[in-house]
Tab-separated table of C-alpha atoms in Angstrom:
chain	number	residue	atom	x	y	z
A	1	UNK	CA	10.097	-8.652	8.528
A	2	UNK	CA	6.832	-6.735	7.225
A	3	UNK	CA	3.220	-7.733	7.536
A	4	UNK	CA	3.242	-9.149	4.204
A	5	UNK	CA	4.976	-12.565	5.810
A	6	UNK	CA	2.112	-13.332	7.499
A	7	UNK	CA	-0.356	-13.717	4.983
A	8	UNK	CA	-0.313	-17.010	3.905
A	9	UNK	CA	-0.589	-17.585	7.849
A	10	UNK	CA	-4.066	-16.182	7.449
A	11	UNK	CA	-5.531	-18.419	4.621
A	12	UNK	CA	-7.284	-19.989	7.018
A	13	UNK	CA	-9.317	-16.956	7.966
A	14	UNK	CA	-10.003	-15.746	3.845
A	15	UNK	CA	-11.436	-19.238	2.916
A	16	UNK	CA	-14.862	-18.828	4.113
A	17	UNK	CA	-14.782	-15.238	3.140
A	18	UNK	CA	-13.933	-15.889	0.099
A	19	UNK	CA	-16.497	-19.011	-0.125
A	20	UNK	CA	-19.135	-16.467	1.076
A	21	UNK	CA	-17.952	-13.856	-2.044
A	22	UNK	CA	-18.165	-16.710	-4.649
A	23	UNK	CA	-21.966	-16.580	-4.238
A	24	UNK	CA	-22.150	-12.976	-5.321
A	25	UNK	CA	-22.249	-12.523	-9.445
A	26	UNK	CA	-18.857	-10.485	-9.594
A	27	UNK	CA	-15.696	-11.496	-10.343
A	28	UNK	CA	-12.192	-11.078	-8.294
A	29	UNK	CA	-11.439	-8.511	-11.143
A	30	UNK	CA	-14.451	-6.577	-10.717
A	31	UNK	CA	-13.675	-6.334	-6.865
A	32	UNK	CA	-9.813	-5.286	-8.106
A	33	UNK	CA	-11.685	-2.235	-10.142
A	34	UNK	CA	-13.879	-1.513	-6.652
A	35	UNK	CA	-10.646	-1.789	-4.380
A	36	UNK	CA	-8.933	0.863	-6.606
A	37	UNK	CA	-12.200	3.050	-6.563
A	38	UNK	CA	-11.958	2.685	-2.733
A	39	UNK	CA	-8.484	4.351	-2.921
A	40	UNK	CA	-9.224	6.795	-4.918
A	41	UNK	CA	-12.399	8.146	-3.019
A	42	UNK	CA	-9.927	7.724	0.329
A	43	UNK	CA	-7.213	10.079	-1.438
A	44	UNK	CA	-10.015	12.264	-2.258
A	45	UNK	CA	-11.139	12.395	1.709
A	46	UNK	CA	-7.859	12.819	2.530
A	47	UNK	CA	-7.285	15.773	0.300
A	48	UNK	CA	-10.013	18.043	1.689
A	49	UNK	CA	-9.395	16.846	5.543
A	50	UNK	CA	-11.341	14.537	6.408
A	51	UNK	CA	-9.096	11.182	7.842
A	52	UNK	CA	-11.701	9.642	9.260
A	53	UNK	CA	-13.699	8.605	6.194
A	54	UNK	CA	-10.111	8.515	4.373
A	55	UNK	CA	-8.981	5.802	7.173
A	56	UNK	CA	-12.275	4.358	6.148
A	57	UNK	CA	-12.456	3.694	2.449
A	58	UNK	CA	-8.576	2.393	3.141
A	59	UNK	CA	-9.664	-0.300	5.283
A	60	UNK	CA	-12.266	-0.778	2.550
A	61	UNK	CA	-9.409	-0.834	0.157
A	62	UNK	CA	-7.599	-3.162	1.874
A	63	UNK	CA	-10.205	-5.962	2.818
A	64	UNK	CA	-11.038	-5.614	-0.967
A	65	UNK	CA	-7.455	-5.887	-2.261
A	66	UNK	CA	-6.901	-9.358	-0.382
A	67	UNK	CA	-10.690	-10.258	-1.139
A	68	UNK	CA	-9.629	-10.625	-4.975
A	69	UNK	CA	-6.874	-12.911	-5.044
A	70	UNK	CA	-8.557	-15.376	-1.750
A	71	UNK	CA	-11.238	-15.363	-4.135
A	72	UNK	CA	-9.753	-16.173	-7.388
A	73	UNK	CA	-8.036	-18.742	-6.112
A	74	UNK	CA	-11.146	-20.181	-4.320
A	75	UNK	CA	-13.057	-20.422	-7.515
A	76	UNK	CA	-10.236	-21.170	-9.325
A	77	UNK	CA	-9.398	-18.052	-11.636
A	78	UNK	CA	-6.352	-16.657	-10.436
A	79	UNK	CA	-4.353	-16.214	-13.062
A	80	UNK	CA	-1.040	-14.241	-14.320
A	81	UNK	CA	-3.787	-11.261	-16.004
A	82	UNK	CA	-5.309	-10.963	-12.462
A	83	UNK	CA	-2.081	-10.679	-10.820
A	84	UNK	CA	-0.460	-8.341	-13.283
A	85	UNK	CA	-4.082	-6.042	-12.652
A	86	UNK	CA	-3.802	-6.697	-8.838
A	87	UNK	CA	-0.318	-4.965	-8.722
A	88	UNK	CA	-0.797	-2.190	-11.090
A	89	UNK	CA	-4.050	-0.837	-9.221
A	90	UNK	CA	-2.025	-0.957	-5.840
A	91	UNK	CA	0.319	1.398	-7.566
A	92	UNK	CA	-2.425	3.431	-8.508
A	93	UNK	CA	-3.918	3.338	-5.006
A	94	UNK	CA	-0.714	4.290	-3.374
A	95	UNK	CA	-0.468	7.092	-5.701
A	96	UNK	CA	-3.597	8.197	-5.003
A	97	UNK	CA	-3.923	8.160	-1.342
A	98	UNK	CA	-0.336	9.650	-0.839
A	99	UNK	CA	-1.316	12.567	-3.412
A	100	UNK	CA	-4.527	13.128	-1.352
A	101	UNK	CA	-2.585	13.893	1.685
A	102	UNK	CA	0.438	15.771	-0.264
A	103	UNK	CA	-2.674	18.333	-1.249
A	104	UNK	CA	-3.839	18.563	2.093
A	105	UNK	CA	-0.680	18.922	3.347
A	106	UNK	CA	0.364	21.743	0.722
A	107	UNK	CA	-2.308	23.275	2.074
A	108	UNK	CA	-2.273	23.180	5.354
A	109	UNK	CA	1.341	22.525	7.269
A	110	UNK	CA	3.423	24.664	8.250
A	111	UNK	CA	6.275	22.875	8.489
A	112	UNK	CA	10.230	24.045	7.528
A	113	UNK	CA	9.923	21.741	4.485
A	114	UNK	CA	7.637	22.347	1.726
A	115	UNK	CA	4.829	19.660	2.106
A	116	UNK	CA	5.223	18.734	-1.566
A	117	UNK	CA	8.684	18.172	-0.737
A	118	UNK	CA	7.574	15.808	2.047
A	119	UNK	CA	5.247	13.965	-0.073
A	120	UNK	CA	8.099	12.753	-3.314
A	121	UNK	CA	10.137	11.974	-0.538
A	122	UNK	CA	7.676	9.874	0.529
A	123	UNK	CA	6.101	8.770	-3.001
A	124	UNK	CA	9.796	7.578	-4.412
A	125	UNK	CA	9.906	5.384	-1.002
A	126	UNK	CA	6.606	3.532	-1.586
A	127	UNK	CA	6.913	3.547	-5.256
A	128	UNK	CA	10.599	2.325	-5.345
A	129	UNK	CA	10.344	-0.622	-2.671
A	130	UNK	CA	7.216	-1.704	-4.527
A	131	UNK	CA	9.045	-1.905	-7.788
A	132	UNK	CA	12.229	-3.443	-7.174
A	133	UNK	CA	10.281	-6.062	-4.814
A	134	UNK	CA	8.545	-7.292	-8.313
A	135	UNK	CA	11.465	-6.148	-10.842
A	136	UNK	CA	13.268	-8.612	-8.529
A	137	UNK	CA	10.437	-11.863	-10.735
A	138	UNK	CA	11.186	-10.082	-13.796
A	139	UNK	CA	14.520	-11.363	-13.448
A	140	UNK	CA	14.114	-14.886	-12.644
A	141	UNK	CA	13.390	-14.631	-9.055
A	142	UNK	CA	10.936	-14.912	-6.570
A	143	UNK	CA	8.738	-12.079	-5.731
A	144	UNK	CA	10.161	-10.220	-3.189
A	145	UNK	CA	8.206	-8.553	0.306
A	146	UNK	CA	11.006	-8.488	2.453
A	147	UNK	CA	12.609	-5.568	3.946
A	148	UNK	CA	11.304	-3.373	6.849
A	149	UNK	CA	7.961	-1.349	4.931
A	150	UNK	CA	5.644	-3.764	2.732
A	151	UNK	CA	2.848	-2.494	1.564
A	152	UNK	CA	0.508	-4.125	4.575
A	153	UNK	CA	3.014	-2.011	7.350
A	154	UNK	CA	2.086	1.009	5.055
A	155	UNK	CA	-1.474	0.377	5.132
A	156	UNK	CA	-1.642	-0.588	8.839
A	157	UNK	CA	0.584	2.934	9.653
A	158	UNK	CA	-2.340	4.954	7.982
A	159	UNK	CA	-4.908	3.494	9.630
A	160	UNK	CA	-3.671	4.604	13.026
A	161	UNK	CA	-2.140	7.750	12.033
A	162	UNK	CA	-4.933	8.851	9.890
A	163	UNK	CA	-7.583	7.643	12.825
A	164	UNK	CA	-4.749	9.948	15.539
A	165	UNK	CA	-5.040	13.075	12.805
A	166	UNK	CA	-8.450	12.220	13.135
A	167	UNK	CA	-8.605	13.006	16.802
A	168	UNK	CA	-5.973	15.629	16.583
A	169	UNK	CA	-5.163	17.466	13.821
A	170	UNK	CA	-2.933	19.704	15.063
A	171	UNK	CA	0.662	19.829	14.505
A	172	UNK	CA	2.479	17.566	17.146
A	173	UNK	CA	6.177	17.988	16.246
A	174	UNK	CA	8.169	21.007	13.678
A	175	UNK	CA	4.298	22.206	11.888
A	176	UNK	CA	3.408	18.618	11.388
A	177	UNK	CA	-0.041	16.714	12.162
A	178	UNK	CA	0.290	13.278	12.209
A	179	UNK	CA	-0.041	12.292	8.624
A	180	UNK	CA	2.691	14.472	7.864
A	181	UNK	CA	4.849	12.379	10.064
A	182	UNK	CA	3.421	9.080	8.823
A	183	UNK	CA	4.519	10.315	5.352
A	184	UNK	CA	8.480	11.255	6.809
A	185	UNK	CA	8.168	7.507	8.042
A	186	UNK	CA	7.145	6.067	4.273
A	187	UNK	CA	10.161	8.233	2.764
A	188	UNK	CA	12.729	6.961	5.173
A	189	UNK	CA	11.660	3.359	5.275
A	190	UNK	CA	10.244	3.291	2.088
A	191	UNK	CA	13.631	4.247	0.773
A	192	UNK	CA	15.323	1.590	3.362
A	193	UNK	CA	13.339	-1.127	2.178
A	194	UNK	CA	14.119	-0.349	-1.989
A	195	UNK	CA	17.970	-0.719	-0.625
A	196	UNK	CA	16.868	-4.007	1.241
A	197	UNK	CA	15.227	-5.473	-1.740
A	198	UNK	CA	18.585	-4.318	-4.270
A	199	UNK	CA	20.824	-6.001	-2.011
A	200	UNK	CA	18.591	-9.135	-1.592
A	201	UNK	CA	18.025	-9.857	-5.076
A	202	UNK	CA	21.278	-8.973	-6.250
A	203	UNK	CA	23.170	-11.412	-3.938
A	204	UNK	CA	20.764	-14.268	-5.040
A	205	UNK	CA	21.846	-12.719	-8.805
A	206	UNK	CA	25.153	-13.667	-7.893
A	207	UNK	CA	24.661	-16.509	-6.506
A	208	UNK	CA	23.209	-17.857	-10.107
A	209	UNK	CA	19.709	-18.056	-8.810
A	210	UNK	CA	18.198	-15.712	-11.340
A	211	UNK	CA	17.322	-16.142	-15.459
């Protein structure tokens, strides 16, 4: 079960945020649009070695990326536009922040794989689980965030390990600091959790839940 289960356990706690934001002239779109700048100054941070302010404009990211949707809902403007935006800028910001630490990383590690190597490994994981968990609506069913890696767990994992490479950047383990490990543990799970997802949706396919 990933992070993502939890948040409409936490509606409680964007309400007055969001109530608070709704005073402010700028839409939840607008915000979307500042989220994804967030991610892209954080892959840019990440790229010439500097986690901490990385780790910083991703927590930015991320407060800003459930700002938009507590708030469109709050003032009544969520719509299928906003969520169709929502999801294609957290592609983008994946892509972004992973590619920021790939070039780093190509850079940098020593490691007995090629850091680029590292990094699609790691890219097709995020990617993948993010697009068969909404491939699984295009089909007639409900979105899907199960598996073991949603895209909270992945935000939450580069927090901390951006904040340890932050206070260590050496290599701890085969030439590898510890975003190079946090990116071995997006490939594997990532790539765990697209399998999850296929199997999920295609036994409520057979079941005749879909169109």
């Amino acid at each position: 079960m990933s992070l993502e289960s939890l948040r409409p356990k936490i509606q409680w706690v964007l309400t007055p945020i969001a109530r608070a934001f709704s005073k402010l002239p700028v839409t939840p779109n607008m915000w979307s649009v500042v989220s994804l700048i967030c991610a892209f100054i954080a892959g840019v941070f990440f790229a010439f070695g500097q986690p901490f302010f990385g780790v910083l404009f991703v927590v930015l990211n991320s407060f800003l990326d459930v700002l938009d949707g507590a708030l469109a809902r709050y003032i009544g403007l969520a719509s299928p536009i906003g969520d169709y935006l929502d999801h294609v800028f957290d592609r983008y910001a994946d892509l972004f922040i992973v590619t920021g630490i790939i070039i780093y990383g190509v850079q940098t590690w020593q490691a007995p794989v090629p850091a680029w190597v590292i990094g699609l490994f790691a890219l097709t994981g995020v990617l993948l689980s993010s697009y068969l968990g909404t491939q699984a609506q295009a089909v007639g069913l409900k979105r899907n965030y199960g598996g073991l890696l949603g895209r909270a767990d992945r935000l939450v994992l580069l927090m901390v390990f951006g904040l340890a490479e932050f206070i260590y950047p050496a290599p701890i383990l085969f030439g590898l600091p510890f975003l190079g490990w946090m990116l071995v543990v997006y490939g594997f799970f990532g790539h765990i959790t697209a399998v999850q997802r296929f199997v999920m949706s295609l036994k409520e396919l057979n079941a005749g839940k879909g169109q």
